[in-house]
Coordinates of C-alpha atoms in Angstrom, one line a residue:
M5 CA 14.4 34.0 19.7
G6 CA 15.8 37.4 18.8
A7 CA 17.8 40.3 20.1
R8 CA 17.2 43.7 18.6
G9 CA 20.3 45.6 17.9
A10 CA 22.2 42.7 19.4
R11 CA 20.5 39.4 18.8
A12 CA 17.3 37.4 18.2
A13 CA 15.9 34.0 18.7
V14 CA 13.1 31.9 17.2
G15 CA 11.8 28.9 19.0
A16 CA 9.5 26.2 17.7
G17 CA 8.2 25.5 21.1
S18 CA 6.8 27.8 23.8
L19 CA 8.2 29.9 26.6
D20 CA 7.0 27.4 29.2
T21 CA 8.8 24.6 27.5
W22 CA 12.0 26.5 26.8
A23 CA 12.3 28.2 30.2
L24 CA 14.2 25.0 31.1
Y25 CA 16.8 25.7 28.5
L26 CA 17.1 29.5 28.5
A27 CA 19.4 29.5 31.4
A28 CA 21.8 27.3 29.4
F29 CA 21.5 29.6 26.4
R30 CA 22.3 32.7 28.5
K31 CA 25.2 30.8 30.1
G32 CA 26.7 30.4 26.7
L33 CA 26.3 34.2 26.0
N34 CA 27.8 34.9 29.4
E35 CA 30.9 32.8 28.6
T36 CA 31.6 35.2 25.7
G37 CA 31.0 38.3 27.8
F38 CA 27.3 39.1 27.2
V39 CA 24.7 39.5 29.8
E40 CA 21.0 39.9 28.9
G41 CA 19.7 43.3 30.0
Q42 CA 23.2 44.8 30.3
N43 CA 25.0 44.6 27.0
V44 CA 22.7 42.4 24.9
A45 CA 19.0 42.5 24.3
I46 CA 17.1 39.3 23.3
E47 CA 13.7 39.3 21.5
Y48 CA 12.0 36.0 21.8
R49 CA 9.6 34.6 19.2
W50 CA 7.7 31.3 19.9
A51 CA 5.9 29.2 17.3
E52 CA 4.0 27.2 20.0
G53 CA 4.6 24.0 18.0
Q54 CA 3.0 25.5 14.9
Y55 CA 5.6 25.1 12.2
D56 CA 3.7 27.2 9.7
R57 CA 4.3 30.2 11.9
M58 CA 8.1 30.0 11.6
A59 CA 8.3 32.0 8.3
Q60 CA 6.3 34.9 9.8
L61 CA 8.4 35.0 13.0
A62 CA 11.7 34.9 11.1
A63 CA 10.5 37.6 8.7
D64 CA 9.6 39.8 11.6
L65 CA 13.1 39.5 13.1
V66 CA 14.6 40.4 9.8
R67 CA 12.5 43.5 9.6
R68 CA 13.7 44.5 13.0
R69 CA 17.3 44.2 11.7
V70 CA 18.6 42.1 14.6
A71 CA 22.3 41.3 14.7
V72 CA 22.0 37.5 14.8
I73 CA 19.1 35.0 14.7
A74 CA 19.3 31.9 16.9
V75 CA 17.1 29.0 16.1
P76 CA 18.1 26.5 18.8
G77 CA 16.7 23.0 19.0
S78 CA 14.5 23.8 16.1
P79 CA 13.0 21.3 13.6
S80 CA 14.1 21.9 10.0
P81 CA 11.1 24.1 9.1
G82 CA 12.3 26.7 11.6
V83 CA 15.9 26.8 10.4
L84 CA 14.8 26.8 6.7
A85 CA 12.4 29.7 7.4
A86 CA 15.2 31.8 8.9
K87 CA 17.5 30.9 6.0
A88 CA 14.9 31.9 3.5
A89 CA 14.2 35.1 5.3
T90 CA 17.7 36.5 5.1
S91 CA 21.0 35.8 3.3
T92 CA 22.9 38.5 5.3
I93 CA 21.9 38.3 9.0
P94 CA 24.0 35.6 10.8
I95 CA 22.0 32.5 11.8
V96 CA 23.0 30.1 14.5
F97 CA 21.0 26.9 14.5
G98 CA 20.7 23.8 16.8
I99 CA 19.3 21.0 14.6
G100 CA 19.1 17.2 14.6
D101 CA 18.9 16.9 10.9
D102 CA 21.9 16.9 8.6
P103 CA 22.6 20.6 7.9
V104 CA 24.5 19.8 4.7
K105 CA 21.6 17.7 3.3
L106 CA 19.2 20.6 4.1
E107 CA 21.6 22.9 2.2
L108 CA 22.0 25.2 5.3
V109 CA 25.8 24.9 5.0
A110 CA 28.2 23.9 2.3
S111 CA 30.1 21.5 4.6
I112 CA 30.5 20.8 8.3
G113 CA 34.0 22.2 8.4
R114 CA 33.4 25.2 6.1
P115 CA 29.8 26.4 6.3
Q116 CA 30.1 29.3 3.9
G117 CA 27.0 31.5 3.7
N118 CA 25.4 33.1 6.8
A119 CA 24.5 30.1 8.9
T120 CA 26.3 27.8 11.3
G121 CA 25.5 26.1 14.5
I122 CA 25.2 22.8 16.3
H123 CA 24.3 19.4 14.8
F124 CA 23.0 17.4 17.7
F125 CA 22.3 14.0 16.2
T126 CA 18.7 13.6 17.3
A127 CA 17.9 11.3 14.4
D128 CA 21.3 9.4 14.5
V129 CA 20.7 8.0 18.0
V130 CA 17.3 6.5 17.1
A131 CA 18.7 3.0 16.8
K132 CA 20.4 3.2 20.2
R133 CA 17.2 4.5 21.8
L134 CA 15.1 1.6 20.4
A135 CA 17.7 -0.9 21.6
L136 CA 17.6 0.6 25.1
L137 CA 13.8 0.4 25.1
H138 CA 14.0 -3.2 24.1
D139 CA 16.6 -3.9 26.8
L140 CA 14.1 -2.4 29.3
V141 CA 11.2 -4.3 27.9
P142 CA 12.8 -7.5 26.3
S143 CA 9.4 -9.2 25.9
A144 CA 8.2 -6.4 23.4
T145 CA 7.7 -7.8 19.9
R146 CA 5.5 -5.0 18.6
V147 CA 6.5 -1.4 19.1
A148 CA 4.5 1.6 18.1
A149 CA 6.3 4.7 16.8
L150 CA 4.8 8.2 17.1
I151 CA 6.0 10.6 14.4
N152 CA 5.1 14.1 13.5
P153 CA 4.8 14.2 9.7
T154 CA 4.8 18.0 9.6
D155 CA 8.6 18.1 9.7
A156 CA 9.1 15.8 6.7
P157 CA 12.9 15.7 6.5
R158 CA 13.2 14.7 10.2
A159 CA 10.3 12.3 10.0
E160 CA 11.8 10.5 7.0
A161 CA 15.2 10.3 8.7
V162 CA 13.8 8.9 11.9
L163 CA 11.6 6.4 10.1
S164 CA 14.6 5.2 8.0
D165 CA 16.8 4.7 11.1
L166 CA 13.9 3.2 13.1
Q167 CA 12.9 0.6 10.5
A168 CA 16.5 -0.5 10.1
A169 CA 16.9 -0.8 13.9
A170 CA 13.7 -2.7 14.3
R171 CA 14.8 -5.3 11.7
S172 CA 18.1 -5.8 13.5
I173 CA 16.3 -6.3 16.9
G174 CA 13.5 -8.4 15.5
V175 CA 10.5 -6.3 16.5
Q176 CA 7.5 -5.2 14.4
L177 CA 6.8 -1.5 14.0
Q178 CA 3.4 0.2 14.0
I179 CA 3.8 3.8 12.6
L180 CA 1.5 6.4 14.0
N181 CA 1.3 10.0 12.9
A182 CA 0.3 13.0 15.0
S183 CA 0.7 16.8 14.7
T184 CA -2.1 17.9 17.0
S185 CA -3.2 17.1 20.5
R186 CA -6.3 15.3 19.2
E187 CA -4.2 13.2 16.9
I188 CA -2.0 12.2 19.8
D189 CA -5.2 10.9 21.5
A190 CA -6.2 9.0 18.4
A191 CA -2.7 7.5 18.1
F192 CA -2.9 6.1 21.6
A193 CA -6.3 4.7 20.9
A194 CA -4.8 3.0 17.8
L195 CA -1.8 1.5 19.6
V196 CA -4.0 0.2 22.4
R197 CA -6.4 -1.3 19.8
E198 CA -3.4 -2.9 18.0
R199 CA -2.0 -4.1 21.4
A200 CA 1.5 -2.5 21.0
D201 CA 4.0 -3.7 23.7
A202 CA 5.9 -0.4 23.8
L203 CA 6.0 3.1 22.3
F204 CA 8.8 5.0 20.7
V205 CA 8.2 8.8 20.5
G206 CA 10.1 10.5 17.7
P207 CA 12.1 13.7 18.4
D208 CA 10.0 16.7 17.8
A209 CA 9.4 20.2 19.2
F210 CA 5.6 19.8 19.2
F211 CA 5.8 16.5 21.1
N212 CA 8.1 18.2 23.6
N213 CA 5.4 20.8 24.1
R214 CA 2.9 18.0 24.8
R215 CA 5.3 16.0 27.0
V216 CA 2.9 16.0 30.0
Q217 CA 0.1 14.7 27.8
L218 CA 2.3 12.0 26.4
A219 CA 3.7 10.9 29.7
N220 CA 0.2 10.9 31.3
M221 CA -1.3 8.9 28.4
A222 CA 1.5 6.4 28.4
A223 CA 1.0 5.9 32.2
H224 CA -2.8 5.7 31.8
H225 CA -2.5 2.9 29.1
S226 CA 0.5 1.2 30.9
I227 CA 2.6 1.6 27.7
P228 CA 6.4 1.6 28.3
T229 CA 7.7 4.6 26.3
A230 CA 11.0 5.9 25.1
F231 CA 11.6 9.6 24.5
A232 CA 14.3 11.7 22.9
V233 CA 15.1 14.1 25.8
R234 CA 15.1 13.9 29.6
E235 CA 12.3 16.5 30.1
Y236 CA 9.7 13.8 29.2
V237 CA 11.1 11.6 32.0
D238 CA 11.0 14.5 34.4
A239 CA 7.3 14.7 33.5
G240 CA 6.8 11.1 34.4
G241 CA 7.9 9.3 31.2
L242 CA 9.7 6.0 31.5
M243 CA 13.0 6.7 29.8
S244 CA 14.9 8.9 27.4
Y245 CA 18.1 8.7 25.4
G246 CA 19.6 11.5 23.3
T247 CA 21.5 14.7 23.2
S248 CA 21.6 17.0 26.2
L249 CA 19.6 19.9 24.9
A250 CA 20.9 22.1 27.7
D251 CA 24.5 21.6 26.5
M252 CA 23.4 22.2 22.9
L253 CA 21.7 25.5 24.0
R254 CA 24.9 26.6 25.8
Q255 CA 26.9 26.0 22.6
V256 CA 24.4 28.0 20.5
G257 CA 24.8 30.8 23.0
V258 CA 28.6 30.7 22.7
Y259 CA 28.4 30.9 18.9
C260 CA 26.0 33.8 19.1
G261 CA 28.4 35.7 21.5
R262 CA 31.3 35.0 19.2
I263 CA 29.4 36.4 16.2
L264 CA 28.4 39.5 18.2
K265 CA 32.1 40.0 18.8
G266 CA 32.8 40.0 15.1
A267 CA 33.2 36.4 14.0
K268 CA 31.6 35.3 10.7
P269 CA 29.3 32.3 10.5
A270 CA 31.3 31.1 7.4
D271 CA 34.4 30.8 9.6
L272 CA 32.7 28.9 12.4
P273 CA 32.5 25.1 11.7
V274 CA 29.3 23.3 12.6
L275 CA 29.9 21.7 15.9
Q276 CA 28.9 18.1 16.5
S277 CA 27.1 17.5 19.8
T278 CA 29.0 14.9 21.9
K279 CA 27.0 14.9 25.2
F280 CA 24.4 12.2 25.3
E281 CA 22.4 11.1 28.3
L282 CA 20.3 8.1 29.4
V283 CA 17.6 8.9 32.0
I284 CA 15.3 6.3 33.5
N285 CA 12.3 7.0 35.7
V286 CA 12.5 4.1 38.1
Q287 CA 9.3 5.0 39.8
T288 CA 7.4 4.9 36.5
A289 CA 9.1 1.5 35.8
R290 CA 7.7 0.1 39.0
M291 CA 4.2 1.5 38.2
L292 CA 4.4 -0.4 34.8
G293 CA 5.6 -3.6 36.6
L294 CA 9.0 -3.4 35.0
S295 CA 12.3 -4.3 36.7
V296 CA 15.1 -2.1 35.4
P297 CA 18.1 -4.4 34.7
P298 CA 21.3 -3.6 36.6
S299 CA 23.1 -3.3 33.3
L300 CA 20.9 -0.3 32.3
L301 CA 21.1 1.3 35.7
S302 CA 24.9 1.1 35.6
I303 CA 25.1 3.1 32.4
A304 CA 22.2 5.6 33.1
D305 CA 23.3 9.2 33.6
E306 CA 20.4 9.6 36.0
A307 CA 17.8 7.3 37.6
I308 CA 14.8 9.1 39.0
E309 CA 13.3 7.5 42.1

């Protein structure tokens, strides 16, 4: 996303997907005294899940000399594209990968350079999400994992955490890759053929864009599925556990507002996201013939009837 003469934003997803989060982003701006259309203009750029477009979108915003570039909830290719496009325009990211390992910042406490933002631990909660899925489907011994290999750093991190968690729980993993709608169809055909007991969908902007397709296919094939964020569950998915993206977007908005007021990215430490949520679609569970344990319902942030 981007704001000309004030700020800008690049999104890996689409406007339809991010409409859910833009209110939270604007709320963060409002908290620092900025209102879109009054004292700040925002230019939005959407990659529509096509990561190879990120460099072009970031370069366009740099040419327009925006005051700050926000890359909220983006996979690493989006943030890296923005960082490669400019070393002077401030960048505020929201990212699940380790920003130090990606060399976006020198350290969490002292970013240095022109980038800072929110680290929202999407990959770090993988083990917890798999454990919750197993609690919901204790009979599962074979779990398929859907991963988008296009975002290599995130895919590697998720797989590493997932394999370690699977070993500790005692389940077998079936790794499936998909980066297009047709490949998602092929992945479901493979997991049905291999008789997977459940599905773990990795955190990914493209998958979020295809959340209705994923939820519908999981329901069609009667596959209990765990997702990273609640929007999948709102679309009919079984369950999600992960960072609240709305809260992350609000924090990105706050940092953008502080930068517009004169703060330097180098002086703003990377914030660690602390708000996580477990959402269970009880109606979907019933359709799948699952009984949600009271122990899970008691810790769920929301149970959708």
